[in-house]
Amino acid sequence: MERVVEIVPEAGLHARPAAKFVETANEYDAEVTVAPVEDGEGEGVAASSMIAVTSLGVKGGEEVRLSAEGEDAEAALDALEEVLSTPEEGDGE
Amino acid sequence: MRTYTGTGVTPLTGLGEVVWYAETVELDDPPEPSEVDPDAERERFESARETAEADLESERERARERVGEEEAEVFGAHVQFLNDPQIADGVESAIGEGLPAEHAVHEAFADSIEQFEGMEGRMAERADDLRDVRDRLVRVLSGSAGTDLADLPEGSVVVAERLTPSDTAKLDPERVAGFATALGGRTSHAAIFARSLGLPAVVGVGEELKGIEEGNEVVVDGEAGEVIVEPDAGARERATAAREVETRSEPVETADGREIEVAANLGTLAELEGAVEQGADGIGLFRTEFLFLDRESPPDEDEQYETYREALSAFPDGRVVVRTLDVGGDKPIPYLDLPESENPFLGERGIRRSLGPDRELFETQLRALLRAAAGEGRLAVMFPLVSTVEELEGALAAVERVAADLESEGVKHAIPELGVMVETPGAVFLAEELAARVDFLSIGTNDLAQYVMAAARDDERVADLHDPLHPPVLRAIARSVEAAHANDAWIGMCGEMAGDPDYTELLVGLGLDELSMSAVTIPAVKGRIVDCETDAADRVASRALDASTRNEITETIDQ
């Protein structure tokens, strides 16, 4: 199954949001790939690889296509969508 | 005596002996493949990976305590790099070709490091993270501990090409006199850690730094951004004198007797101790967001009460100014239905949410605050992002309602001092009306500059505009001060401007009663206040207010 999600953290899939994303992907029994939407129907990279995910260089406001296969596919997509939709902690005044 | 120039990242000066720190471990040529047992190497790699992960977790914990939650998360990213399947595959295939584990690790990381190095901006920093993780693994595998940064002789100045986050977090500010690096800028992890730890530091000195030798005596001047090698008596004296002004635990006044409160900005309770150590008179901005972030449900009233009491008990004689929950589109809270906004900074945030969708949360927070105000200590409460009188009156009415509830329940409570943050142009133009209704105003210069100059604070392309020294921002500050004083309210400043010692005289001249800042800059600012003559400060302020450009203001301050 597939889902298109907009990246909310302004830094995009950068150090901390990416770490959270990869950590979450590894919690589920599913093969998840992630690809920038603007690349069309590209294959995408493994969501379980921090190197692959950060090297996409996806910025805040851009969309990615998540594809998942396996027992937990739907749960994995829900959790990953949640991660990508949560803004990063900014600071005050 | 020779001087190297870089970027100073803390207003602190240190004197000590150089310890050169080289992060990378040089590997010998690998042995012949026939001499290597792949199974044994696989096992060595696996056990090194486990050791490295355990180390990273304990460093993450240590950074959380000493530097803060947000910065500690860099170690979370490192754990993910360490466990990356691409690395595991690369190591496996290199071991299969007959390389020993440490060489296999080098090879497995090489392509990725190169790939990130070729990218721009923050992406290039990932190359540093990967090197950090690679070197950690290699160090474990080769058993070479290298220099133990956590155990340096007292008075060491660490000099390195670069310091990784894990390196920097190991430095003990009680023992280390400072550090200097060839690479890095003001916003690098090393710089951020230096500020949190209160370490004198200069970064980005460049290749010349290699002219410094192990054992040289150096002064690290984090304010001027200078590293002075073999300092003469004068430079040494200035360095030690600068160290002596470091902490004044008592409140200070100007040379002619005007008292200025110097307080700390606080993001978590973990920072309380540092604030006391640096000589804060109290807390001028206690951000309460941390209580609400990173959890599944909001903190209850009792938990909040305990937190506020803990802050108050750290400052029995000082004031603790708590800001009510300031969230909006830019801060994530899982259990709040935060709106998606094209423009979070202009959207539903701060008091707008407290009087709207988060009203229940707001009233629970007020209950906890009113209860906390009934004990020892001086509590003050301020509301963020107010820009109309109606909003302020709504907040004040909520306080009264909560007080009436507590009264009828027979719960001990008191009304704290109440105030408003001046962050929007609206609040500046209404400063008289707002000040007439509260005990104090507090200027948040970061947001004020953002809104007055219409320049987003995190957009580097307009960074030049986002500066409190532009005349419109300075005049907004002056206007707010005047309005506060005309209405018998006191006025403080809790934005970054307050913590820059170069602005202290100007701010005294503008009439601020209180300055609140990161704890680390308190000693330097207190030192400036003590040297300040109010007449001279008034002249600086009035010349600055007459200026029509930022350059003219900068010149005024430098004179």
XYZ file of C-alpha atoms in Angstrom:
652
model
C 0.000 0.000 0.000
C 1.016 3.573 -0.580
C 0.482 6.952 0.930
C 1.585 10.464 0.056
C 2.534 12.624 3.022
C 3.695 16.198 3.307
C 6.753 16.748 5.480
C 5.929 19.181 8.257
C 9.232 19.648 10.170
C 10.814 22.658 8.555
C 14.235 21.077 8.473
C 12.777 18.268 6.365
C 14.159 14.752 6.697
C 17.171 16.073 8.501
C 19.063 14.695 11.519
C 16.454 14.521 14.264
C 13.257 14.064 12.262
C 15.053 11.505 10.091
C 16.276 9.588 13.134
C 12.752 9.476 14.515
C 11.452 8.350 11.134
C 13.980 5.521 10.769
C 13.529 4.449 14.366
C 9.777 4.231 13.830
C 10.129 2.354 10.527
C 12.250 -0.274 12.258
C 9.608 -0.879 14.911
C 7.239 -2.519 12.440
C 7.239 -5.791 10.596
C 7.028 -4.199 7.170
C 9.243 -3.274 4.253
C 8.804 0.440 3.867
C 10.281 2.604 1.137
C 10.205 6.358 0.828
C 10.556 8.476 -2.325
C 10.207 12.186 -3.019
C 6.964 12.691 -4.933
C 8.506 15.041 -7.436
C 10.724 12.193 -8.656
C 7.651 10.604 -10.193
C 7.451 6.821 -9.997
C 10.977 6.265 -8.720
C 11.712 3.199 -6.605
C 12.404 4.964 -3.356
C 14.863 4.037 -0.633
C 14.555 1.834 2.430
C 12.967 3.682 5.332
C 15.093 1.535 7.643
C 18.313 3.201 6.465
C 19.235 6.499 8.064
C 21.845 7.114 5.376
C 19.398 6.519 2.560
C 16.645 8.563 4.150
C 18.801 11.592 4.928
C 20.497 11.476 1.546
C 17.131 12.119 -0.122
C 17.490 15.686 1.134
C 13.727 16.132 1.379
C 12.811 19.534 2.780
C 9.896 20.718 4.893
C 6.785 21.350 2.799
C 7.719 18.738 0.211
C 5.785 15.515 -0.262
C 7.012 11.950 -0.096
C 5.401 8.717 -1.219
C 5.550 5.973 1.403
C 5.085 2.376 0.255
C 4.787 -0.517 2.654
C 4.497 -4.261 2.335
C 4.144 -6.822 5.061
C 2.060 -7.728 8.041
C 2.244 -4.330 9.770
C 2.133 -2.269 6.587
C -0.850 -0.188 7.548
C 0.244 0.409 11.132
C 3.708 1.352 9.900
C 2.274 3.883 7.468
C 0.079 5.386 10.185
C 3.008 5.757 12.548
C 5.316 7.189 9.887
C 2.699 9.644 8.722
C 2.373 10.802 12.316
C 6.145 11.347 12.554
C 6.260 13.297 9.311
C 3.264 15.418 10.279
C 4.646 16.485 13.638
C 6.538 19.769 13.538
C 9.950 19.808 15.122
C 10.380 21.440 18.481
C 11.280 25.078 17.918
C 12.156 27.534 20.634
C 10.243 30.330 22.230
C 10.264 34.067 21.732
C 52.723 36.213 21.640
C 50.666 35.395 18.518
C 46.968 35.800 18.012
C 44.668 33.645 15.896
C 41.214 34.870 15.048
C 38.055 32.850 14.720
C 34.440 33.063 15.851
C 33.891 33.496 19.570
C 30.855 31.591 20.767
C 30.616 32.432 24.485
C 31.414 35.686 26.279
C 33.940 33.859 28.440
C 37.710 33.819 28.602
C 39.947 30.958 29.664
C 43.686 30.443 30.144
C 45.390 27.086 30.031
C 47.720 24.578 28.434
C 47.023 23.131 25.027
C 45.997 19.510 24.626
C 45.824 18.650 20.936
C 42.967 16.333 20.221
C 42.981 14.227 17.083
C 39.715 12.440 16.563
C 40.707 9.994 13.858
C 42.578 6.804 14.425
C 45.169 6.062 11.757
C 44.980 2.485 10.539
C 47.958 0.412 9.434
C 47.778 -1.363 6.100
C 45.515 -4.400 6.311
C 47.088 -7.859 6.568
C 46.845 -10.387 3.710
C 43.284 -11.725 3.283
C 44.541 -15.243 3.973
C 45.533 -14.155 7.488
C 42.067 -12.902 8.316
C 39.311 -15.087 9.752
C 36.032 -13.601 8.453
C 33.886 -15.215 11.144
C 36.031 -13.796 13.914
C 35.944 -10.360 12.261
C 32.151 -10.503 11.977
C 31.962 -11.226 15.666
C 34.395 -8.423 16.492
C 32.338 -6.007 14.430
C 29.083 -7.069 16.049
C 30.454 -6.686 19.533
C 32.053 -3.307 18.691
C 28.717 -2.155 17.324
C 27.020 -3.123 20.571
C 29.639 -1.369 22.659
C 29.373 1.750 20.501
C 25.588 1.746 20.828
C 25.760 1.421 24.604
C 28.286 4.289 24.714
C 26.060 6.440 22.539
C 23.083 5.800 24.786
C 25.009 6.834 27.866
C 26.316 9.934 26.116
C 22.802 10.779 25.041
C 21.770 10.567 28.679
C 24.686 12.713 29.815
C 23.987 15.344 27.139
C 20.331 15.354 28.141
C 21.322 16.273 31.678
C 24.053 18.741 30.866
C 23.059 20.312 27.580
C 19.355 19.679 27.118
C 16.914 17.381 25.446
C 17.057 18.895 22.004
C 20.815 18.742 21.523
C 20.976 15.268 23.032
C 18.914 13.965 20.138
C 21.923 14.199 17.844
C 23.020 10.970 19.531
C 19.722 9.402 18.550
C 20.672 10.108 14.925
C 24.080 8.558 15.554
C 22.481 5.361 16.827
C 20.506 5.151 13.595
C 23.629 5.656 11.484
C 25.402 2.997 13.533
C 22.630 0.485 12.863
C 22.156 1.418 9.233
C 21.613 -1.611 6.971
C 23.786 -0.002 4.267
C 26.700 0.090 6.686
C 26.033 -3.463 7.829
C 25.990 -4.624 4.196
C 29.163 -2.705 3.390
C 30.989 -4.161 6.380
C 29.788 -7.667 5.564
C 31.004 -7.501 2.000
C 34.374 -5.972 2.946
C 34.921 -8.664 5.567
C 33.932 -11.220 2.918
C 36.746 -9.855 0.757
C 39.193 -10.548 3.546
C 39.485 -7.241 5.359
C 39.698 -7.040 9.152
C 36.741 -5.361 10.869
C 38.284 -1.896 11.353
C 39.262 -1.619 7.701
C 35.869 -2.940 6.692
C 34.215 -0.199 8.747
C 36.312 2.448 7.007
C 35.361 1.110 3.636
C 31.669 0.764 4.475
C 31.421 4.422 5.478
C 33.575 5.875 2.723
C 30.990 6.242 -0.047
C 28.306 7.686 2.188
C 30.685 10.189 3.723
C 31.799 11.287 0.288
C 28.217 11.562 -0.885
C 27.211 13.841 1.993
C 30.393 15.908 1.722
C 29.359 16.875 -1.776
C 26.006 18.214 -0.606
C 25.154 21.657 0.625
C 24.511 23.290 3.986
C 23.096 21.152 6.740
C 23.372 18.038 4.597
C 27.155 18.359 4.662
C 26.963 18.149 8.459
C 25.742 14.566 8.070
C 29.241 13.741 6.804
C 30.545 14.872 10.189
C 28.006 12.666 11.935
C 29.065 9.679 9.849
C 32.757 10.297 10.561
C 31.934 10.559 14.243
C 30.162 7.191 14.164
C 32.876 5.563 12.025
C 35.684 6.754 14.298
C 33.809 5.588 17.357
C 33.592 2.090 15.880
C 37.219 2.089 14.800
C 38.343 3.251 18.221
C 36.433 0.449 19.907
C 37.805 -2.106 17.428
C 41.414 -1.010 17.627
C 41.264 -0.647 21.382
C 42.862 2.776 21.026
C 41.120 4.965 23.523
C 42.842 8.097 22.202
C 42.818 11.142 24.455
C 40.092 10.775 27.020
C 38.344 14.120 26.875
C 36.407 13.300 30.019
C 39.633 13.026 31.982
C 41.907 15.921 31.076
C 44.275 17.645 33.497
C 42.805 20.732 35.129
C 43.399 23.887 33.116
C 43.533 22.149 29.739
C 42.587 23.983 26.590
C 41.451 21.502 23.968
C 42.613 22.357 20.454
C 41.307 20.275 17.575
C 40.558 20.425 13.910
C 36.948 19.807 14.813
C 35.032 18.577 17.846
C 32.103 16.272 17.338
C 29.025 16.515 19.529
C 30.155 13.499 21.505
C 33.596 15.030 22.030
C 32.175 18.320 23.234
C 29.650 16.774 25.585
C 32.511 15.004 27.391
C 34.306 18.209 28.349
C 33.990 19.002 32.030
C 33.668 22.769 32.505
C 35.079 22.419 36.024
C 38.399 21.212 34.652
C 38.664 22.353 31.048
C 39.601 26.008 30.526
C 38.156 26.184 27.019
C 38.527 24.929 23.488
C 39.436 26.126 20.014
C 38.704 24.430 16.705
C 39.837 25.003 13.139
C 36.387 24.273 11.714
C 32.836 25.092 12.798
C 30.649 28.166 13.138
C 28.418 29.857 15.691
C 25.615 27.387 15.135
C 27.715 24.215 15.069
C 27.010 21.600 17.706
C 30.313 22.376 19.378
C 29.310 26.045 19.725
C 25.892 25.211 21.115
C 27.383 22.789 23.622
C 29.998 25.375 24.649
C 27.266 27.872 25.471
C 25.268 25.316 27.432
C 28.307 24.182 29.381
C 29.624 27.695 29.993
C 32.960 27.033 28.297
C 35.190 29.694 26.721
C 35.375 28.703 23.061
C 36.549 29.943 19.676
C 35.603 28.015 16.540
C 36.388 28.330 12.851
C 39.971 29.552 13.329
C 41.086 27.805 10.153
C 44.191 25.858 9.233
C 46.479 28.327 11.048
C 45.339 26.723 14.267
C 47.818 23.954 13.488
C 50.593 26.401 14.399
C 49.658 25.832 18.026
C 51.618 23.108 19.764
C 50.857 20.706 22.570
C 51.680 22.304 25.906
C 51.637 25.913 24.642
C 50.027 28.331 27.019
C 46.974 29.959 25.393
C 44.191 32.370 26.174
C 40.832 31.473 24.612
C 38.790 34.653 24.397
C 35.287 33.581 23.447
C 34.059 37.152 23.333
C 36.631 38.640 20.962
C 36.978 35.354 19.092
C 40.731 35.183 19.672
C 43.192 32.492 20.598
C 46.356 34.065 22.008
C 49.397 31.770 22.088
C 52.092 32.366 24.710
C 50.241 35.439 26.014
C 52.236 38.274 27.546
C 51.594 39.379 31.116
C 48.929 41.844 30.001
C 46.920 39.333 27.991
C 47.221 36.784 30.762
C 46.038 39.271 33.340
C 43.063 40.256 31.203
C 42.175 36.593 30.871
C 42.310 35.928 34.585
C 40.547 39.191 35.391
C 37.807 38.216 32.971
C 37.521 34.925 34.807
C 37.246 36.694 38.122
C 34.188 38.734 37.120
C 32.554 35.517 36.195
C 30.175 35.086 39.053
C 28.430 37.609 41.219
C 25.803 35.809 43.203
C 24.351 39.047 44.610
C 22.170 41.478 42.654
C 24.227 44.247 41.037
C 23.831 47.955 40.431
C 25.448 50.441 38.107
C 28.473 52.426 39.291
C 26.087 55.188 40.409
C 23.642 52.923 42.160
C 20.824 51.940 39.820
C 19.828 48.375 40.502
C 19.283 46.130 37.486
C 17.883 42.668 37.964
C 19.786 40.019 35.991
C 17.853 36.812 35.537
C 18.096 33.556 33.604
C 15.975 32.198 30.768
C 15.086 28.604 31.455
C 13.793 25.840 29.227
C 13.909 22.917 31.654
C 14.347 22.332 35.378
C 17.718 20.751 34.610
C 19.038 24.243 33.879
C 18.154 25.572 37.355
C 21.428 24.631 38.949
C 23.464 26.316 36.211
C 21.403 29.483 36.612
C 22.135 29.603 40.335
C 25.827 28.879 39.728
C 26.161 31.674 37.176
C 24.738 34.143 39.683
C 21.215 34.690 38.355
C 19.089 36.909 40.611
C 16.042 34.937 39.553
C 14.332 33.583 36.472
C 13.102 36.111 33.951
C 11.637 33.640 31.481
C 10.586 30.177 32.544
C 9.331 28.512 29.385
C 6.711 25.974 30.337
C 6.555 24.223 26.961
C 8.942 21.490 28.105
C 6.313 20.330 30.572
C 3.950 19.652 27.706
C 6.245 18.335 24.990
C 7.294 14.766 24.344
C 4.464 13.098 26.180
C 1.125 11.525 25.446
C -1.101 13.571 27.729
C -0.832 16.969 29.386
C 0.797 17.267 32.827
C -1.780 17.466 35.588
C -2.134 20.314 38.015
C -0.084 18.690 40.783
C 2.823 17.864 38.511
C 2.906 21.459 37.317
C 2.599 22.767 40.862
C 5.633 20.715 41.930
C 7.663 22.031 38.984
C 6.869 25.670 39.733
C 7.611 25.117 43.427
C 10.982 23.610 42.558
C 11.920 26.655 40.493
C 10.798 28.999 43.261
C 12.755 27.165 45.914
C 15.964 27.538 43.865
C 15.580 31.319 44.163
C 14.339 32.066 47.685
C 15.191 35.771 47.297
C 14.644 36.234 43.599
C 11.705 36.434 41.306
C 10.582 33.597 39.041
C 8.685 34.739 35.959
C 6.719 31.886 34.420
C 5.388 32.223 30.909
C 2.110 30.436 30.315
C 2.054 27.815 27.594
C 3.284 29.300 24.325
C 2.552 26.857 21.534
C 1.340 27.261 18.031
C 2.074 25.958 14.599
C 5.799 25.782 15.282
C 5.738 23.436 18.252
C 4.511 19.842 18.253
C 2.285 18.543 20.995
C 0.759 15.195 20.161
C -2.397 15.506 22.266
C -3.218 19.021 21.087
C -4.967 19.556 17.847
C -2.534 22.144 16.541
C -3.657 23.716 13.309
C -1.669 23.419 10.145
C -0.768 26.876 9.101
C 0.948 28.365 6.107
C 2.347 30.867 8.504
C 2.603 29.475 12.031
C 4.219 32.621 13.387
C 1.205 34.645 12.322
C -1.281 31.967 13.289
C -2.979 30.651 16.377
C -0.220 30.631 18.968
C 0.480 31.814 22.516
C -2.412 33.520 24.282
C -4.573 33.023 21.191
C -4.649 29.296 21.884
C -4.888 29.710 25.656
C -8.085 31.702 25.272
C -9.325 29.416 22.505
C -8.815 25.681 21.962
C -6.405 25.221 24.889
C -8.522 27.058 27.425
C -8.851 24.057 29.722
C -5.096 23.510 29.691
C -4.597 27.207 30.379
C -6.881 27.151 33.414
C -5.192 24.051 34.816
C -1.869 25.817 34.423
C -3.221 28.906 36.166
C -4.535 26.785 39.052
C -1.086 25.254 39.521
C 0.533 28.688 39.322
C -1.830 30.328 41.816
C -1.263 27.481 44.248
C 2.502 27.763 43.792
C 2.288 31.525 44.415
C 0.940 30.886 47.906
C 4.239 29.425 49.139
C 7.676 30.943 49.701
C 9.300 32.965 46.924
C 8.105 35.575 44.458
C 6.179 34.206 41.533
C 5.247 36.233 38.477
C 3.209 35.009 35.523
C 3.247 36.444 32.025
C 1.147 35.901 28.933
C 2.778 35.429 25.524
C 1.851 37.063 22.220
C -0.744 39.474 23.556
C -1.671 42.064 20.948
C -5.068 43.357 22.071
C -6.483 44.655 25.338
C -9.291 42.094 25.006
C -6.780 39.242 25.072
C -5.147 40.582 28.204
C -8.507 41.130 29.876
C -9.501 37.605 28.905
C -6.373 36.245 30.552
C -6.861 38.371 33.671
C -10.478 37.243 33.915
C -9.320 33.638 33.737
C -6.975 34.299 36.646
C -9.840 35.729 38.673
C -12.127 32.856 37.851
C -9.490 30.312 38.842
C -8.826 32.213 42.066
C -12.548 32.173 42.881
C -12.707 28.413 42.230
C -9.726 27.752 44.464
C -11.258 29.989 47.132
C -14.544 28.093 47.075
C -12.704 24.776 47.238
C -10.725 26.036 50.210
C -7.395 25.531 48.413
C -4.515 27.743 49.510
C -3.561 30.147 46.725
C -2.357 33.679 45.948
C -2.401 35.961 42.929
C 1.134 36.281 41.562
C 2.502 39.370 39.860
C 0.999 39.456 36.383
C 2.584 40.673 33.188
C 2.537 40.689 29.417
C 5.195 39.847 26.889
C 5.787 42.578 24.367
C 6.431 40.688 21.159
C 4.091 42.120 18.554
C 3.880 45.631 17.125
C 0.307 45.568 18.456
C 1.559 45.210 22.011
C 4.043 48.049 21.464
C 1.344 50.435 20.268
C -0.881 49.369 23.174
C 1.922 49.376 25.751
C 0.247 52.118 27.842
C -3.069 50.307 27.979
C -1.446 46.958 28.712
C 0.946 48.311 31.340
C -1.948 50.036 33.126
C -3.545 46.617 33.673
C -0.551 44.577 34.863
C 2.504 44.694 37.119
C 5.118 44.316 34.429
C 6.029 43.975 30.757
C 8.764 41.763 29.337
C 10.157 42.323 25.865
C 10.907 39.250 23.769
C 13.335 40.756 21.290
C 13.556 37.757 18.970
C 9.879 37.723 18.132
C 9.591 41.494 18.371
C 12.327 41.920 15.757
C 10.683 39.267 13.600
C 7.303 40.985 13.655
C 8.495 44.594 13.529
C 10.859 43.903 10.635
C 8.556 41.335 8.975
C 11.551 38.999 8.736
C 11.246 35.359 9.761
C 13.780 34.524 12.438
C 14.902 31.275 10.902
C 15.184 32.462 7.301
C 18.849 33.054 6.604
C 18.070 35.078 3.525
C 16.619 37.848 5.663
C 18.908 37.379 8.653
C 20.253 40.916 8.247
C 16.819 42.333 8.857
C 16.275 40.193 11.899
C 18.355 42.318 14.234
C 17.186 44.321 17.264
C 19.612 47.110 16.369
C 17.447 48.267 13.495
C 15.950 51.635 14.502
C 12.301 50.461 14.389
C 12.988 47.668 16.890
C 14.997 49.906 19.176
C 12.279 52.546 19.109
C 9.655 49.897 19.873
C 11.692 48.915 22.922
C 12.063 52.534 24.047
C 8.363 53.155 23.626
C 7.482 50.080 25.703
C 9.838 51.139 28.497
C 8.331 54.601 28.620
C 4.797 53.216 28.703
C 5.645 50.775 31.481
C 7.241 53.396 33.673
C 4.445 55.896 33.083
C 2.077 53.247 34.446
C 4.162 52.160 37.438
C 4.976 48.820 35.885
C 8.477 47.386 35.745
C 9.875 46.218 32.445
C 12.307 43.484 31.538
C 13.799 41.994 28.409
C 14.089 38.256 27.821
C 15.206 37.992 24.204
C 18.706 37.283 22.977
C 19.578 40.973 22.937
C 19.506 41.037 26.749
C 22.331 38.510 26.975
C 24.801 40.311 24.738
C 27.211 42.256 26.950
C 27.892 44.644 24.062
C 24.314 45.904 24.409
C 24.223 46.160 28.199
C 25.038 49.865 28.392
C 22.464 50.672 25.710
C 19.783 48.669 27.521
C 20.566 50.338 30.848
C 20.279 53.680 29.045
C 16.956 52.676 27.543
C 15.688 52.142 31.086
C 15.165 48.371 31.329
C 14.724 47.264 34.959
C 15.492 43.621 34.347
C 17.529 41.649 31.814
C 17.010 37.935 31.377
C 19.280 35.666 29.336
C 20.946 32.249 28.967
C 22.685 31.600 32.276
C 26.102 31.481 30.653
C 26.111 35.179 29.759
C 24.989 36.411 33.188
C 28.462 36.989 34.671
C 29.584 39.043 31.653
C 26.433 41.176 31.697
C 26.642 41.712 35.454
C 30.261 42.794 34.953
C 29.149 45.384 32.390
C 26.383 46.728 34.633
C 28.782 47.307 37.505
C 31.022 49.380 35.197
C 28.097 51.329 33.795
C 27.458 55.034 34.553
C 23.797 55.828 33.996
C 24.543 59.292 32.542
C 26.800 57.820 29.902
C 24.309 55.005 29.256
C 21.502 57.535 28.786
C 23.625 59.384 26.222
C 24.301 56.158 24.304
C 20.584 55.350 24.289
C 19.494 58.778 23.177
C 22.052 58.861 20.342
C 20.915 55.387 19.287
C 17.280 56.487 19.255
C 18.156 59.469 17.077
C 19.899 57.250 14.538
C 18.172 56.392 11.306
C 20.170 53.307 10.310
C 21.482 50.205 11.970
C 25.029 51.232 11.084
C 24.697 54.503 12.934
C 23.418 52.600 15.967
C 26.263 50.103 15.796
C 28.747 52.980 15.704
C 27.079 54.577 18.699
C 27.502 51.411 20.702
C 31.096 50.872 19.657
C 32.171 54.359 20.685
